[in-house]
Tab-separated table of C-alpha atoms in Angstrom:
chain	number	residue	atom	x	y	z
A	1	UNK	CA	-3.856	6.375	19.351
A	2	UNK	CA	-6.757	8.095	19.274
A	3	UNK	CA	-9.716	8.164	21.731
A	4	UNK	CA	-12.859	5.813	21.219
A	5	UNK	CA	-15.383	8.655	20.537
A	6	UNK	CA	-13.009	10.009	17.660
A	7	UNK	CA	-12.690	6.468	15.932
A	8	UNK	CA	-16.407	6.380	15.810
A	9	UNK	CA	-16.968	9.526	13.827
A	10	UNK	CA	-13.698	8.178	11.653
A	11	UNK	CA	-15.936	4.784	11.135
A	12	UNK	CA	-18.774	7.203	9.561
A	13	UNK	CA	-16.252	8.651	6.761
A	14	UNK	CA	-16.060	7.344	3.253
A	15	UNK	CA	-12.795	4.808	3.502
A	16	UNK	CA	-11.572	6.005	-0.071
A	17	UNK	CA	-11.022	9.259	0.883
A	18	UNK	CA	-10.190	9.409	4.489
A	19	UNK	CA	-7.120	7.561	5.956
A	20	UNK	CA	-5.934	7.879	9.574
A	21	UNK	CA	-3.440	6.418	12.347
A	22	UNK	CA	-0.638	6.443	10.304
A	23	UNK	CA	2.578	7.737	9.826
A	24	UNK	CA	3.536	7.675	6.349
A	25	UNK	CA	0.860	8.877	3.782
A	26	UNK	CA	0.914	9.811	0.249
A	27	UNK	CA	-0.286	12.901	-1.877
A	28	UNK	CA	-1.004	12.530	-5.726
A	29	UNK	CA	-1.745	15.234	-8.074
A	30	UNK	CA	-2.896	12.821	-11.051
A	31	UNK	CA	-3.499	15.289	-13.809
A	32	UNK	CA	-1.312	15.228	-16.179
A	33	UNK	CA	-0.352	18.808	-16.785
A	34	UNK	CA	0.612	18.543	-12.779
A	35	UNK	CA	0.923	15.278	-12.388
A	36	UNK	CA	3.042	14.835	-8.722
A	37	UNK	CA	3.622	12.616	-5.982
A	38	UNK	CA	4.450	13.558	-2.298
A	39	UNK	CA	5.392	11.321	0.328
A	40	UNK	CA	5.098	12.709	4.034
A	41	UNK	CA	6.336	11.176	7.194
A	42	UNK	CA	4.821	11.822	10.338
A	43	UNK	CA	6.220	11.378	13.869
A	44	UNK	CA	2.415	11.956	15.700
A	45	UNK	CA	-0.890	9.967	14.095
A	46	UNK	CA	-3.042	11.795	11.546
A	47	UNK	CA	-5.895	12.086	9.523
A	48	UNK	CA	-5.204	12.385	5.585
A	49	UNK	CA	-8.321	13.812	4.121
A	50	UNK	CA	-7.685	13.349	0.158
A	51	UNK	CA	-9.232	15.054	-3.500
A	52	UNK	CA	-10.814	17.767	-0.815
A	53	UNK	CA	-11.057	20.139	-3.721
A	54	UNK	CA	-13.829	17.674	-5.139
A	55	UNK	CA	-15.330	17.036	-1.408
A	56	UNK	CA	-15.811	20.556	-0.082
A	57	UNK	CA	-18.793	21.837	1.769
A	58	UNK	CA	-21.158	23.755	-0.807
A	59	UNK	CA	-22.467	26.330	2.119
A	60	UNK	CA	-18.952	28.359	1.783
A	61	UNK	CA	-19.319	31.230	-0.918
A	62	UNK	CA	-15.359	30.464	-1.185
A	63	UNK	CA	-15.258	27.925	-3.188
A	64	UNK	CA	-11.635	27.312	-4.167
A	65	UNK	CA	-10.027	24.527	-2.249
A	66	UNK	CA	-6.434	22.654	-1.825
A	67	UNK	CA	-5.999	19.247	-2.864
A	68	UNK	CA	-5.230	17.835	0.733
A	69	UNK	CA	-5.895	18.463	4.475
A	70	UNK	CA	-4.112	16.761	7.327
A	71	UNK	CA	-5.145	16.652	11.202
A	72	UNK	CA	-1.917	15.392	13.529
A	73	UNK	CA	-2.237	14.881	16.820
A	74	UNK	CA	1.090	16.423	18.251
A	75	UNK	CA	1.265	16.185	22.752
A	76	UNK	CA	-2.489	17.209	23.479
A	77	UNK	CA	-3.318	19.327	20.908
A	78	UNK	CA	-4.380	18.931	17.100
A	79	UNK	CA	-3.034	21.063	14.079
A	80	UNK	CA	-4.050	21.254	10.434
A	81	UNK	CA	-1.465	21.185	7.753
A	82	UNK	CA	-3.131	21.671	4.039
A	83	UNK	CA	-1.307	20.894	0.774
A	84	UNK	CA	-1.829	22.276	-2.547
A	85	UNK	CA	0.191	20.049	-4.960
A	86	UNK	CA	1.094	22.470	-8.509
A	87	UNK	CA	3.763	21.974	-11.548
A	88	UNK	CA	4.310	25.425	-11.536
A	89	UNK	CA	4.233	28.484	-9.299
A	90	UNK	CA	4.014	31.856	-10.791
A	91	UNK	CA	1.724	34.693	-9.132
A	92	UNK	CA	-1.151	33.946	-10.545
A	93	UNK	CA	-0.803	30.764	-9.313
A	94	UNK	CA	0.501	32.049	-6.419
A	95	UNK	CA	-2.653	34.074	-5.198
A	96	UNK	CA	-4.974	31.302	-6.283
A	97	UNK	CA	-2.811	28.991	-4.151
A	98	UNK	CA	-3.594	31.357	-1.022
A	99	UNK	CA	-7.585	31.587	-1.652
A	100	UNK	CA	-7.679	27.801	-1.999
A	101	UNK	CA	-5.796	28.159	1.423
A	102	UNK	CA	-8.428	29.813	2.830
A	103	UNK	CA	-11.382	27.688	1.587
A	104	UNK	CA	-9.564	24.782	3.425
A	105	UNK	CA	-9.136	26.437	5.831
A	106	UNK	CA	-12.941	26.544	6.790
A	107	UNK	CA	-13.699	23.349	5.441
A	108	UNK	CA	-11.536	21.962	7.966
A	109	UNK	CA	-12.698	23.819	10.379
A	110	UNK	CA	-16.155	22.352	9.654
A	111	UNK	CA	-14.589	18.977	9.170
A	112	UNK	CA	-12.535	19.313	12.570
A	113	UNK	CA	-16.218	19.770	14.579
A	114	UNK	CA	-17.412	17.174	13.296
A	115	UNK	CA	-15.014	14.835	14.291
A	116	UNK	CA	-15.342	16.882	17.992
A	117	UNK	CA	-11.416	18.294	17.948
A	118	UNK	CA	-10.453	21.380	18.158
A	119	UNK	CA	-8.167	23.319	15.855
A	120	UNK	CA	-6.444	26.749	16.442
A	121	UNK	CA	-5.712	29.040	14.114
A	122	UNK	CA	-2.481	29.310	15.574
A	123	UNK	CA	-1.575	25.687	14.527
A	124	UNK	CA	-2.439	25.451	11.173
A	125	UNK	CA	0.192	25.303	8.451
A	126	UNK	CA	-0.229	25.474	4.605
A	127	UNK	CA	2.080	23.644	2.124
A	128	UNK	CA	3.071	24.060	-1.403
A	129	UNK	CA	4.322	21.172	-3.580
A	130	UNK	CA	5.596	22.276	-6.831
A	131	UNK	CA	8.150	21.398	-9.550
A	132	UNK	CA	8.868	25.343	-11.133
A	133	UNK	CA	9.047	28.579	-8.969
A	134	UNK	CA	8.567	30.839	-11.456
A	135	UNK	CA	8.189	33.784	-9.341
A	136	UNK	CA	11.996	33.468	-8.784
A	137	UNK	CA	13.720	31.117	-11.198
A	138	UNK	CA	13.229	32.098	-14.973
A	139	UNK	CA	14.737	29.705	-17.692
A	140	UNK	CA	13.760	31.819	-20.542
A	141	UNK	CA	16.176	35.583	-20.982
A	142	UNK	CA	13.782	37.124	-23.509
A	143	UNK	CA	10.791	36.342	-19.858
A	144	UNK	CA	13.707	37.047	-17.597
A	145	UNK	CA	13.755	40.760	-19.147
A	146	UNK	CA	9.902	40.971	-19.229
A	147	UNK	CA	10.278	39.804	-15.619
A	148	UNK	CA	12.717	42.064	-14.546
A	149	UNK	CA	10.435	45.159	-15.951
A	150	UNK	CA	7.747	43.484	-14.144
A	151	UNK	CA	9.607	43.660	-11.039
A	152	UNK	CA	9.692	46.982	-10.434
A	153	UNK	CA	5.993	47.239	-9.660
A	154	UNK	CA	5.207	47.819	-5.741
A	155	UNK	CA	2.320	45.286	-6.223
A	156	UNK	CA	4.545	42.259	-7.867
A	157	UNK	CA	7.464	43.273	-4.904
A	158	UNK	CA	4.663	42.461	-2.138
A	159	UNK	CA	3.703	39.171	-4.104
A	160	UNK	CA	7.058	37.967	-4.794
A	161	UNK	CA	7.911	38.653	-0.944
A	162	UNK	CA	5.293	36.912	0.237
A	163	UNK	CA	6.142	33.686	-1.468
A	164	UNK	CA	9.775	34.302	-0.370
A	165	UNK	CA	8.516	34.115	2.944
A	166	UNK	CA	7.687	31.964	5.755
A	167	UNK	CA	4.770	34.130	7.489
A	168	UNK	CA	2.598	35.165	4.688
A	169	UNK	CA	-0.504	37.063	4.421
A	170	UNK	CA	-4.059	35.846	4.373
A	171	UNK	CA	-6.935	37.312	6.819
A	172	UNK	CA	-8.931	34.772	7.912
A	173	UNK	CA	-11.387	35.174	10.970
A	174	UNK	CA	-9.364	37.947	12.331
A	175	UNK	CA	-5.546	36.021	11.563
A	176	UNK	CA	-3.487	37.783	9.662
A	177	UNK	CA	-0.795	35.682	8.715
A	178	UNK	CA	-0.089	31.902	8.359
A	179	UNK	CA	2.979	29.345	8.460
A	180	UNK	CA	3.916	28.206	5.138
A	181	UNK	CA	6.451	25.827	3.972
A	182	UNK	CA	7.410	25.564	0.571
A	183	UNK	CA	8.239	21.970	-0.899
A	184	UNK	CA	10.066	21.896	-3.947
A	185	UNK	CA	9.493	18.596	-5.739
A	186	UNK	CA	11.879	17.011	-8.348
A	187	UNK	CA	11.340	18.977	-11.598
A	188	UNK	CA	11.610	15.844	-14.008
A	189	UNK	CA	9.054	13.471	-12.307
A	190	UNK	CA	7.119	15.788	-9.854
A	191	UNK	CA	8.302	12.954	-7.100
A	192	UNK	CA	9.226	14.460	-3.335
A	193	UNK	CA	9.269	13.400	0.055
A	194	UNK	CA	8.553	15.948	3.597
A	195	UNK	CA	8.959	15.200	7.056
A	196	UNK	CA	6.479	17.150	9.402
A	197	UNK	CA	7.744	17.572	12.472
């Protein structure tokens, strides 16, 4: 449960986009080129800030933003877990996925002090939900050749690892790298479920 003073800053946030206390909430990409749905379960409470892409603070120059952030309350301490919901990952996508990481990032670190907790950098994790990993699965042989030439770069070998990765690399305020968990969703309906532990 959380403390009275918390609830009180929870009353002052818009309903429709802020859900808390629970331990089952769901994520919805509803366009339809990306259309997805991703259950999580929680063990610990949390608070579900949703379409935070649309709510961000306007004094960051970063302006890119993931769809979802998450506050759990795991022991004493809080961490932030942010979700960026795609069809399909390819690098491009891949290093827009990681700035919109970032731009989270500090809006929930703006978010988290004005609700009065406090968030480490150390315990914040960043999700993707996606249907295609294109940076490693290629359907098409005539792109799986293009691909392949493609590979050989230094620059597309330091991409690819990264996504093939659990540590990956993005400086922000002096941390270097960041947890992230990759969630692949089923490719026919975009539907998933993830368990946070």
């Amino acid at each position: 449960m959380f403390s009275a003073k918390l609830q009180e800053r929870l009353k002052l946030l818009d309903e429709h986009l802020v859900c808390w206390n629970d331990h089952q909430f769901v994520l919805e990409e509803k366009k339809e080129q990306g259309e997805a749905e991703l259950i999580l379960e929680l063990p610990d409470p949390g608070i579900l800030f949703s379409r935070l892409e649309d709510k961000k603070l306007r004094y960051f120059k970063n302006q890119k933003c993931a769809d979802y952030l998450l506050y759990k309350y795991k022991g004493n301490n809080w961490e932030m877990h942010i979700f960026e919901l795609k069809r399909t990952i390819g690098l491009s996508q891949w290093e827009q996925i990681k700035e919109q990481a970032k731009g989270a990032i500090q809006n929930g670190m703006a978010i988290a002090g004005f609700l009065g907790i406090e968030i480490c950098l150390d315990r914040v994790h960043l999700y993707s939900a996606y249907r295609n990993d294109k940076i490693n699965d290629f359907a098409n042989p005539g792109k799986q050749r293009y691909q392949m030439y493609k590979k050989a770069s230094p620059e597309y070998k330091e991409k690819e690892c990264d996504w093939n990765k659990q540590l990956i690399k993005l400086d922000f305020l002096g941390k270097r790298e960041f947890l992230h968990h990759k969630i692949r969703l089923n490719p026919e309906d975009g539907r998933g479920s993830y368990a946070i532990a």
